[in-house]
């Protein structure tokens, strides 16, 4: 089963706006996340810081003579190291007598008087005095973990380079700080965007409500009123946009509808009057058609009985047969007309199906015997249907006499049966007669249709099945016919409702 | 035994059929005919005493229903059988047959069948 949920337009658009905004915020956040360039950024910052530090320490160290004072220098380095928390190690390397750089003073005491560390970057060795010149060298990322930056700067006194400053800076804190800042930045962006988003959504909804939803609601309410029949109601929207045009078209439609309805009402009134007169007319017609037939129908049997001359007797018999046919035609036409009228009344009650079918068979005993036809009533005793008894009997009579009509010479068999389902009963009347072609089956229930137009001219009116169809339809049932083909018999089926308590 | 029947119908064809047919089939039947309810009442008031009345329903001036009511009102013989003749096949006519009158016969009818029905009613 498909679940169907109704969303209002504002809800749909709000969803759309939220989704679009969400995607935008995500994109902005992703763009602003710490990128690969972060390392470079940290280094740039640390270079500047290092340059300032080296300047400071160079001033503190003082003149060439002051450099030689080891304890003083060590104190300076310790102080310097403890003031700058990011500096892991501060070392002063001096050129010794062999022209080699050795550690003169270091915050790491273990290094004192050892030869200075060699650093290699891009295949070039640093910290060798001859390469130092007057420049400061930055050697980043000597170690990956923890990330550190080593900075080397020459110590120049009286025009010569006498050693190097070697400062090892931890990048860990800087990196952490940076990550933290960028996290916060993202958070801020998201928060800000969310606030902007909500402001946008609410102002958008406000606008939407004013510009679109309200006019649509007006349309809806007006349409409801119009639907109830008040066709002169108008939509009051005068805005000069598509909605205004729609309102004009809508009002025009209501106007046209009103005109059409008024016309239909006029015609209906005329039709109703005609229908009323038709019922009257049918009753009158019945009376007027039946009375003239009375002497023929009434007296011909008397005359036939009394008549001795065989030729006159035969003539009278033919007249009688024709008169009877005419009577049947009038009866059935009137009946069909009556069934067609809307106010025809049916008296529904619980009817025992087998009993009624049996009664019909009994009433046609003579006819069946005359045609050498046996009837097998297989309808179960316990089936009760909700039907108009008299009219149900009519259906059975018509279908049985129809079966008799199309039976082959030499007799045959009619089988009555009924199948009970949950709330309907399907009745079947099967014969071993001449059967029918597909073409004939289609027209079977048409009024005045005769399967064999010539030979049965004065035997049937061609209205019996049309009457059956109307009766069954008034029972909310269906009637249909099936035949395997010519010479193979025919089966009529119709459905009825089960007895009342099951309905 | 003479069976006196009064036929009330505005249609001469019906009157002729009943009179001619019944008298032909059975010599005991004596048929009186009138062509309106008013005349029927007049005849009954003047002392005519039929064994059975055949009464048409659809008549101009005074309908079969009206005539029936008046006969029941005015004539002392409450057991006088009255049989309706009707060209209407609808249920109103059938109910009328069941509740108001002794029987009803649908037009057009065969005289031998009519005789059979009348014989049955008269036997009671």
XYZ file of C-alpha atoms in Angstrom:
627
model
C 0.000 0.000 0.000
C 1.257 3.454 -0.879
C 1.301 5.980 1.865
C 0.105 9.358 0.729
C 1.006 12.420 2.725
C -0.274 15.859 1.857
C 2.165 18.738 2.199
C 1.167 22.339 1.983
C 3.037 24.502 -0.507
C 4.738 26.491 2.284
C 5.970 23.270 3.853
C 7.368 22.034 0.557
C 9.124 25.326 -0.184
C 10.448 25.496 3.382
C 11.927 22.038 2.957
C 13.512 23.143 -0.280
C 14.997 26.297 1.284
C 16.319 24.304 4.243
C 17.969 21.739 1.995
C 19.551 24.377 -0.251
C 20.800 26.332 2.772
C 22.151 23.216 4.413
C 24.132 22.427 1.286
C 25.452 26.031 1.158
C 26.513 25.990 4.808
C 28.297 22.687 4.351
C 30.145 24.034 1.335
C 31.215 27.187 3.176
C 32.349 25.115 6.153
C 34.330 22.728 3.970
C 36.037 25.589 2.153
C 37.051 27.136 5.468
C 38.359 23.958 7.082
C 42.108 23.809 7.849
C 43.738 23.015 4.542
C 47.054 21.515 3.455
C 48.496 25.002 3.388
C 48.186 25.143 7.139
C 51.799 24.012 7.693
C 53.178 26.771 5.529
C 51.049 29.222 7.416
C 52.461 28.075 10.758
C 55.980 28.317 9.471
C 55.505 31.835 8.103
C 54.297 32.937 11.510
C 57.177 31.252 13.282
C 59.827 32.752 10.950
C 58.722 36.235 11.889
C 58.656 35.346 15.530
C 62.102 33.725 15.305
C 63.613 36.802 13.610
C 62.426 38.945 16.527
C 63.755 36.429 19.054
C 67.128 36.243 17.442
C 67.344 39.998 17.442
C 66.485 40.007 21.177
C 69.032 37.359 22.076
C 71.688 39.009 19.960
C 71.214 42.263 21.898
C 71.283 40.389 25.230
C 74.458 38.535 24.292
C 76.243 41.818 23.741
C 79.852 42.300 22.617
C 82.448 39.691 21.602
C 84.001 39.707 25.054
C 80.686 39.213 26.743
C 80.070 36.118 24.597
C 83.108 34.426 26.120
C 81.552 34.647 29.597
C 80.024 31.176 29.731
C 78.021 31.470 32.944
C 76.518 34.777 31.858
C 75.598 33.348 28.477
C 74.105 30.250 30.033
C 71.957 32.443 32.274
C 70.788 34.446 29.259
C 69.874 31.281 27.409
C 67.976 29.843 30.386
C 66.079 33.050 30.915
C 65.363 33.280 27.206
C 64.212 29.678 27.103
C 61.905 29.994 30.084
C 60.304 33.214 28.828
C 59.390 31.754 25.489
C 57.376 28.679 26.135
C 57.389 27.554 22.556
C 61.141 27.309 22.409
C 62.323 23.817 23.166
C 66.031 24.406 23.011
C 68.339 27.389 22.639
C 71.974 26.838 21.788
C 74.896 29.102 21.005
C 77.509 27.459 18.804
C 80.883 29.087 18.477
C 83.750 28.478 16.081
C 86.622 26.816 17.919
C 90.302 26.873 17.178
C 89.982 24.134 14.583
C 87.455 26.243 12.681
C 84.694 23.793 13.697
C 81.390 24.775 15.304
C 80.947 23.448 18.822
C 78.158 23.956 21.336
C 79.289 26.688 23.689
C 76.175 27.142 25.753
C 72.830 25.353 25.535
C 69.589 25.028 27.463
C 70.272 21.313 27.093
C 73.342 20.920 29.313
C 74.280 17.562 27.842
C 75.236 19.232 24.615
C 77.873 21.600 26.019
C 81.261 21.417 24.274
C 80.017 18.862 21.766
C 80.200 19.659 18.117
C 77.036 21.284 16.869
C 74.335 19.323 15.143
C 74.407 19.229 11.384
C 71.133 19.897 9.578
C 70.472 18.875 6.064
C 67.842 20.354 3.843
C 67.398 19.734 0.154
C 70.819 18.079 0.114
C 72.627 21.163 1.541
C 74.386 20.979 4.884
C 73.835 23.895 7.232
C 75.495 24.972 10.428
C 78.903 24.902 8.821
C 80.434 28.303 9.417
C 81.619 28.864 5.920
C 78.054 28.699 4.628
C 76.438 30.851 7.178
C 77.399 34.250 5.838
C 75.122 36.970 7.140
C 71.840 35.127 6.669
C 69.364 33.548 8.975
C 68.481 30.026 7.967
C 65.263 28.342 8.766
C 65.266 24.616 8.729
C 61.684 23.483 9.148
C 60.496 20.083 10.068
C 63.570 18.355 11.031
C 61.459 15.903 12.854
C 57.944 14.858 12.083
C 56.884 14.001 15.595
C 56.785 16.178 17.509
C 56.899 18.798 14.745
C 59.715 21.239 15.355
C 61.335 24.112 13.544
C 65.048 24.730 13.838
C 66.341 28.219 13.116
C 70.028 28.997 12.586
C 71.380 32.524 12.516
C 74.970 33.677 12.318
C 76.606 35.604 15.186
C 78.600 38.405 13.621
C 81.010 40.447 15.614
C 83.507 42.965 14.204
C 82.692 41.882 10.677
C 83.325 38.157 11.142
C 81.026 35.278 11.857
C 82.046 33.803 15.138
C 79.218 31.290 15.605
C 75.532 30.566 15.263
C 72.345 30.836 17.261
C 70.366 27.632 17.098
C 66.760 27.850 18.273
C 64.443 24.815 18.199
C 60.807 25.836 18.264
C 57.939 23.437 18.912
C 55.241 23.684 16.330
C 52.844 21.523 18.295
C 51.126 24.303 20.211
C 50.965 26.525 17.182
C 49.373 23.770 15.240
C 46.908 23.021 18.004
C 46.058 26.643 18.286
C 45.483 26.870 14.579
C 43.244 23.782 14.513
C 41.321 25.161 17.446
C 40.849 28.510 15.779
C 39.708 26.967 12.537
C 37.246 24.718 14.414
C 35.829 27.728 16.128
C 35.709 29.570 12.858
C 33.674 26.792 11.305
C 31.382 26.724 14.307
C 30.856 30.435 14.042
C 30.142 30.230 10.343
C 27.610 27.460 10.860
C 25.943 29.315 13.705
C 25.809 32.545 11.767
C 24.541 30.809 8.638
C 21.886 29.033 10.658
C 20.674 32.305 12.120
C 20.675 33.921 8.677
C 18.905 30.862 7.313
C 16.140 31.083 9.896
C 15.701 34.781 9.328
C 15.552 34.072 5.581
C 13.077 31.227 5.960
C 10.755 33.223 8.159
C 10.814 36.283 5.975
C 10.400 34.051 2.921
C 7.450 32.260 4.484
C 5.922 35.551 5.457
C 6.226 36.762 1.868
C 5.055 33.423 0.491
C 2.008 33.538 2.689
C 1.129 37.019 1.631
C 1.828 36.641 -2.083
C 0.884 33.046 -2.889
C -0.677 31.059 -0.060
C -3.338 33.607 0.846
C -4.633 34.015 -2.739
C -4.621 30.238 -3.151
C -6.616 29.846 0.048
C -9.070 32.385 -1.307
C -9.364 30.281 -4.491
C -9.888 27.138 -2.455
C -12.614 28.638 -0.277
C -14.363 30.164 -3.281
C -14.147 26.875 -5.190
C -15.760 25.127 -2.211
C -18.606 27.628 -2.127
C -19.038 27.309 -5.905
C -18.958 23.525 -5.549
C -21.939 23.817 -3.228
C -23.862 25.430 -6.049
C -23.440 29.150 -5.367
C -22.132 29.842 -8.838
C -22.367 33.628 -8.579
C -19.563 33.727 -5.989
C -16.453 35.586 -7.159
C -12.769 35.467 -6.262
C -11.763 38.899 -4.994
C -8.121 39.206 -6.110
C -7.175 42.318 -8.021
C -3.357 41.994 -8.087
C -1.893 42.562 -11.536
C 0.041 39.325 -11.830
C -0.557 35.722 -12.846
C -2.785 35.203 -9.830
C -4.886 38.166 -10.843
C -5.252 36.692 -14.341
C -6.119 33.349 -12.808
C -8.783 35.029 -10.706
C -10.287 36.620 -13.822
C -10.316 33.279 -15.642
C -11.760 31.601 -12.563
C -14.575 34.125 -12.295
C -15.307 33.782 -16.000
C -15.445 29.986 -15.571
C -17.914 30.292 -12.709
C -20.025 32.610 -14.841
C -19.993 30.160 -17.780
C -20.787 27.316 -15.420
C -23.730 29.225 -14.046
C -25.099 29.784 -17.535
C -24.665 26.105 -18.429
C -26.244 25.008 -15.184
C -29.218 27.277 -15.648
C -29.694 25.813 -19.122
C -29.403 22.260 -17.789
C -31.857 23.076 -15.024
C -34.332 24.348 -17.585
C -33.912 21.218 -19.695
C -34.140 19.002 -16.618
C -37.375 20.696 -15.656
C -38.751 20.044 -19.142
C -37.544 16.438 -18.990
C -39.049 15.906 -15.561
C -42.376 17.175 -16.802
C -42.100 14.867 -19.789
C -41.236 11.930 -17.549
C -44.226 12.599 -15.342
C -46.420 12.683 -18.407
C -44.733 9.555 -19.770
C -45.792 7.467 -16.760
C -49.329 8.721 -17.168
C -49.097 8.037 -20.867
C -47.861 4.475 -20.379
C -50.748 3.683 -18.046
C -53.212 5.175 -20.477
C -51.556 3.414 -23.414
C -51.833 0.081 -21.601
C -55.511 0.621 -21.070
C -56.077 1.821 -24.595
C -54.139 -0.989 -26.240
C -55.518 -3.793 -24.125
C -59.224 -2.947 -24.363
C -59.490 -3.272 -28.175
C -57.818 -6.664 -27.891
C -60.388 -7.871 -25.364
C -63.015 -9.219 -27.828
C -60.321 -11.048 -29.830
C -58.552 -12.569 -26.853
C -61.785 -13.184 -25.007
C -63.970 -14.667 -27.700
C -61.605 -16.431 -30.127
C -61.104 -19.439 -27.775
C -64.913 -19.712 -27.453
C -65.367 -19.564 -31.232
C -62.580 -22.072 -31.855
C -64.195 -24.516 -29.432
C -67.588 -24.203 -31.093
C -66.397 -24.190 -34.717
C -67.001 -27.406 -36.653
C -65.597 -26.482 -40.102
C -61.847 -27.366 -40.018
C -60.810 -24.588 -42.425
C -62.565 -21.840 -40.460
C -61.241 -23.394 -37.262
C -57.661 -23.151 -38.562
C -58.215 -19.527 -39.604
C -59.564 -18.757 -36.131
C -56.572 -20.480 -34.541
C -54.138 -18.359 -36.547
C -56.065 -15.235 -35.574
C -55.936 -16.319 -31.946
C -52.203 -16.919 -32.066
C -51.590 -13.483 -33.580
C -53.855 -11.802 -31.064
C -51.973 -13.515 -28.248
C -48.657 -12.419 -29.702
C -49.930 -8.864 -29.845
C -51.062 -9.104 -26.226
C -47.625 -10.405 -25.153
C -45.952 -7.609 -27.048
C -48.070 -4.991 -25.306
C -47.532 -6.573 -21.885
C -43.803 -6.806 -22.244
C -43.328 -3.385 -23.785
C -45.293 -1.859 -20.919
C -43.326 -3.862 -18.409
C -40.015 -2.789 -19.880
C -41.109 0.844 -19.907
C -42.176 0.540 -16.307
C -38.863 -1.042 -15.286
C -37.052 1.775 -17.012
C -38.781 4.495 -15.038
C -36.858 5.732 -12.023
C -39.673 5.417 -9.520
C -40.428 1.753 -10.128
C -40.711 0.075 -6.746
C -39.231 -3.260 -5.767
C -40.282 -5.171 -2.676
C -37.123 -6.810 -1.426
C -37.313 -9.710 0.994
C -35.479 -12.911 1.795
C -36.454 -15.459 -0.843
C -35.680 -19.167 -0.843
C -34.098 -19.626 -4.239
C -34.738 -23.319 -4.812
C -38.424 -23.027 -3.886
C -39.061 -20.219 -6.386
C -37.142 -21.947 -9.177
C -39.087 -25.137 -8.541
C -42.372 -23.179 -8.673
C -41.444 -21.749 -12.074
C -40.572 -25.168 -13.424
C -43.917 -26.505 -12.147
C -45.865 -23.688 -13.769
C -44.301 -24.531 -17.126
C -44.680 -28.275 -16.756
C -46.973 -28.653 -19.771
C -44.734 -26.633 -22.072
C -41.653 -28.612 -20.972
C -43.453 -31.911 -21.451
C -44.617 -30.863 -24.896
C -40.981 -30.200 -25.936
C -39.658 -33.331 -24.197
C -37.409 -31.306 -21.918
C -36.280 -32.497 -18.486
C -35.210 -30.064 -15.782
C -32.498 -30.825 -13.258
C -32.727 -28.437 -10.305
C -29.380 -28.582 -8.528
C -29.933 -25.416 -6.473
C -29.073 -26.131 -2.838
C -31.913 -25.994 -0.309
C -30.277 -23.541 2.050
C -29.648 -20.651 -0.365
C -31.635 -17.531 0.466
C -31.379 -14.393 -1.642
C -32.480 -10.826 -1.055
C -34.836 -10.149 -3.934
C -38.241 -9.067 -5.185
C -40.014 -12.403 -5.280
C -42.469 -11.734 -8.097
C -39.802 -10.266 -10.343
C -37.319 -13.031 -9.578
C -39.982 -15.516 -10.672
C -40.326 -13.495 -13.865
C -36.592 -13.835 -14.550
C -36.729 -17.604 -14.059
C -39.813 -17.892 -16.290
C -38.240 -15.855 -19.045
C -34.944 -17.739 -18.953
C -36.638 -21.149 -18.877
C -39.000 -20.309 -21.718
C -36.028 -18.873 -23.609
C -34.166 -22.152 -23.139
C -37.218 -24.045 -24.360
C -37.427 -21.813 -27.428
C -33.893 -22.566 -28.536
C -33.911 -26.260 -27.690
C -33.120 -28.674 -30.514
C -35.883 -30.836 -31.879
C -36.185 -34.086 -29.971
C -35.915 -32.510 -26.545
C -33.103 -31.807 -24.157
C -32.182 -30.916 -20.640
C -32.159 -27.719 -18.573
C -29.899 -27.598 -15.534
C -30.502 -25.028 -12.791
C -27.712 -24.373 -10.341
C -26.544 -21.730 -7.883
C -23.180 -21.011 -6.372
C -23.043 -19.199 -3.054
C -20.153 -16.889 -2.327
C -19.603 -14.520 0.591
C -22.231 -11.964 -0.287
C -23.474 -12.895 -3.732
C -25.186 -15.877 -5.281
C -24.540 -16.735 -8.922
C -27.443 -18.574 -10.541
C -26.912 -20.517 -13.745
C -29.447 -21.895 -16.222
C -27.805 -24.252 -18.662
C -29.513 -25.813 -21.666
C -28.535 -28.394 -24.272
C -30.035 -26.280 -27.060
C -28.742 -24.960 -30.351
C -26.124 -22.735 -28.739
C -25.015 -19.353 -29.988
C -22.282 -17.650 -31.990
C -20.151 -14.897 -30.455
C -22.038 -12.394 -32.604
C -25.381 -13.521 -31.226
C -24.104 -13.567 -27.641
C -23.253 -9.878 -27.839
C -26.753 -8.828 -28.893
C -28.599 -11.239 -26.646
C -29.870 -8.653 -24.182
C -30.788 -6.010 -26.745
C -34.447 -5.112 -26.921
C -36.380 -6.834 -29.724
C -33.370 -9.042 -30.575
C -34.208 -12.518 -31.817
C -31.414 -14.967 -32.441
C -33.469 -16.612 -35.177
C -35.474 -13.788 -36.641
C -37.560 -15.714 -39.169
C -38.614 -19.011 -37.694
C -39.652 -17.658 -34.323
C -41.529 -14.661 -35.676
C -44.675 -15.164 -33.620
C -43.230 -17.149 -30.738
C -41.315 -14.503 -28.869
C -41.422 -10.772 -28.543
C -37.646 -10.432 -28.158
C -38.163 -8.492 -24.960
C -37.916 -11.252 -22.354
C -34.144 -11.045 -21.885
C -34.136 -7.250 -21.898
C -36.708 -7.420 -19.091
C -34.546 -9.952 -17.201
C -31.554 -7.637 -17.545
C -33.469 -4.677 -16.117
C -34.824 -6.718 -13.239
C -31.406 -8.107 -12.328
C -29.819 -4.671 -12.613
C -32.412 -3.300 -10.202
C -31.183 -6.002 -7.818
C -27.634 -4.602 -8.210
C -26.779 -7.848 -9.965
C -25.282 -8.790 -13.296
C -26.657 -11.025 -16.023
C -24.646 -12.578 -18.819
C -24.716 -15.431 -21.269
C -22.106 -17.871 -22.468
C -22.057 -20.543 -25.120
C -19.243 -22.773 -26.347
C -20.648 -22.354 -29.868
C -23.431 -23.421 -32.207
C -24.949 -26.783 -31.296
C -23.263 -26.874 -27.894
C -25.903 -25.349 -25.661
C -26.133 -22.043 -23.830
C -25.750 -21.010 -20.205
C -27.294 -17.919 -18.670
C -25.886 -16.556 -15.432
C -27.132 -13.892 -13.078
C -26.068 -12.706 -9.657
C -28.174 -11.790 -6.647
C -27.303 -10.572 -3.181
C -27.194 -13.022 -0.335
C -29.903 -12.770 2.306
C -30.171 -9.628 4.411
C -28.279 -10.628 7.528
C -25.140 -11.097 5.500
C -25.367 -7.666 3.939
C -78.910 -22.739 -11.152
C -78.960 -19.284 -12.700
C -75.845 -17.173 -12.175
C -76.660 -13.476 -12.417
C -73.616 -11.387 -13.261
C -73.533 -7.602 -13.585
C -70.758 -6.206 -15.818
C -69.735 -2.547 -15.307
C -67.445 -1.251 -18.054
C -67.383 1.767 -20.338
C -65.893 -0.304 -23.196
C -68.597 -1.911 -25.401
C -66.035 -4.490 -26.597
C -65.526 -5.765 -23.074
C -69.255 -5.812 -22.353
C -69.934 -7.713 -25.555
C -67.113 -10.192 -24.909
C -68.298 -11.051 -21.415
C -72.002 -11.219 -22.284
C -71.657 -13.140 -25.528
C -68.826 -15.376 -24.343
C -70.211 -16.423 -20.974
C -73.775 -16.946 -22.210
C -72.427 -19.039 -25.065
C -70.281 -21.212 -22.831
C -72.834 -21.726 -20.098
C -76.587 -21.251 -20.454
C -76.901 -20.699 -16.679
C -75.118 -17.338 -16.878
C -77.427 -14.317 -17.075
C -75.473 -11.160 -17.828
C -76.663 -7.611 -17.090
C -74.492 -4.864 -18.507
C -74.078 -1.185 -17.598
C -71.546 1.290 -19.000
C -70.882 3.414 -15.883
C -70.599 3.206 -12.128
C -73.497 5.609 -11.697
C -75.827 3.377 -13.714
C -74.620 0.361 -11.761
C -75.602 2.033 -8.496
C -78.955 3.117 -9.913
C -79.685 -0.424 -11.014
C -78.704 -1.877 -7.632
C -80.831 0.699 -5.816
C -83.818 -0.170 -8.024
C -83.747 -3.688 -6.613
C -81.503 -5.604 -8.992
C -79.757 -8.448 -7.090
C -76.775 -9.890 -9.009
C -74.765 -12.856 -7.681
C -71.517 -11.156 -8.661
C -70.329 -7.818 -10.056
C -67.524 -7.472 -12.615
C -66.233 -3.925 -12.147
C -63.852 -2.061 -14.439
C -61.391 0.185 -12.611
C -60.565 2.801 -15.208
C -63.815 4.498 -16.087
C -64.510 8.160 -16.767
C -66.766 10.129 -14.419
C -66.773 7.578 -11.575
C -63.848 5.184 -11.193
C -64.083 1.540 -10.206
C -62.673 2.364 -6.735
C -65.341 4.946 -6.120
C -68.096 2.688 -7.391
C -66.806 -0.113 -5.148
C -66.892 2.092 -2.051
C -70.437 3.252 -2.837
C -71.688 -0.290 -3.489
C -70.281 -1.407 -0.127
C -71.866 1.629 1.539
C -75.332 1.427 0.053
C -76.071 -2.210 -0.633
C -77.077 -4.285 2.342
C -75.605 -7.528 0.973
C -72.068 -7.297 2.397
C -71.118 -10.666 0.965
C -71.841 -9.697 -2.638
C -68.617 -10.676 -4.493
C -67.082 -7.917 -6.568
C -64.357 -8.750 -9.105
C -62.248 -5.974 -10.585
C -61.360 -5.831 -14.244
C -58.101 -4.024 -14.805
C -55.840 -3.182 -17.678
C -53.184 -2.108 -15.194
C -50.603 -4.715 -14.400
C -48.820 -2.796 -11.701
C -48.771 -3.628 -8.074
C -51.492 -1.201 -7.048
C -53.967 -3.245 -9.030
C -52.631 -6.487 -7.584
C -52.830 -5.183 -4.043
C -56.347 -4.018 -4.739
C -57.169 -7.545 -5.744
C -55.798 -8.848 -2.478
C -57.210 -6.395 0.015
C -60.254 -4.561 -1.263
C -62.132 -6.811 -3.607
C -62.630 -10.517 -3.848
C -60.464 -10.874 -6.921
C -59.164 -9.083 -9.961
C -58.897 -10.133 -13.581
C -56.383 -8.681 -15.942
C -57.480 -7.491 -19.368
C -57.387 -8.847 -21.985
C -58.630 -12.174 -20.635
C -59.842 -15.367 -22.303
C -63.503 -16.050 -21.659
C -63.000 -19.745 -20.707
C -60.487 -18.610 -18.079
C -62.888 -15.952 -16.845
C -65.625 -18.538 -16.507
C -63.361 -20.807 -14.500
C -62.537 -18.019 -12.069
C -66.142 -16.916 -11.690
C -67.344 -20.489 -11.127
C -64.831 -20.848 -8.315
C -65.910 -17.641 -6.600
C -69.625 -18.424 -6.957
C -69.163 -21.875 -5.411
C -67.994 -20.403 -2.098
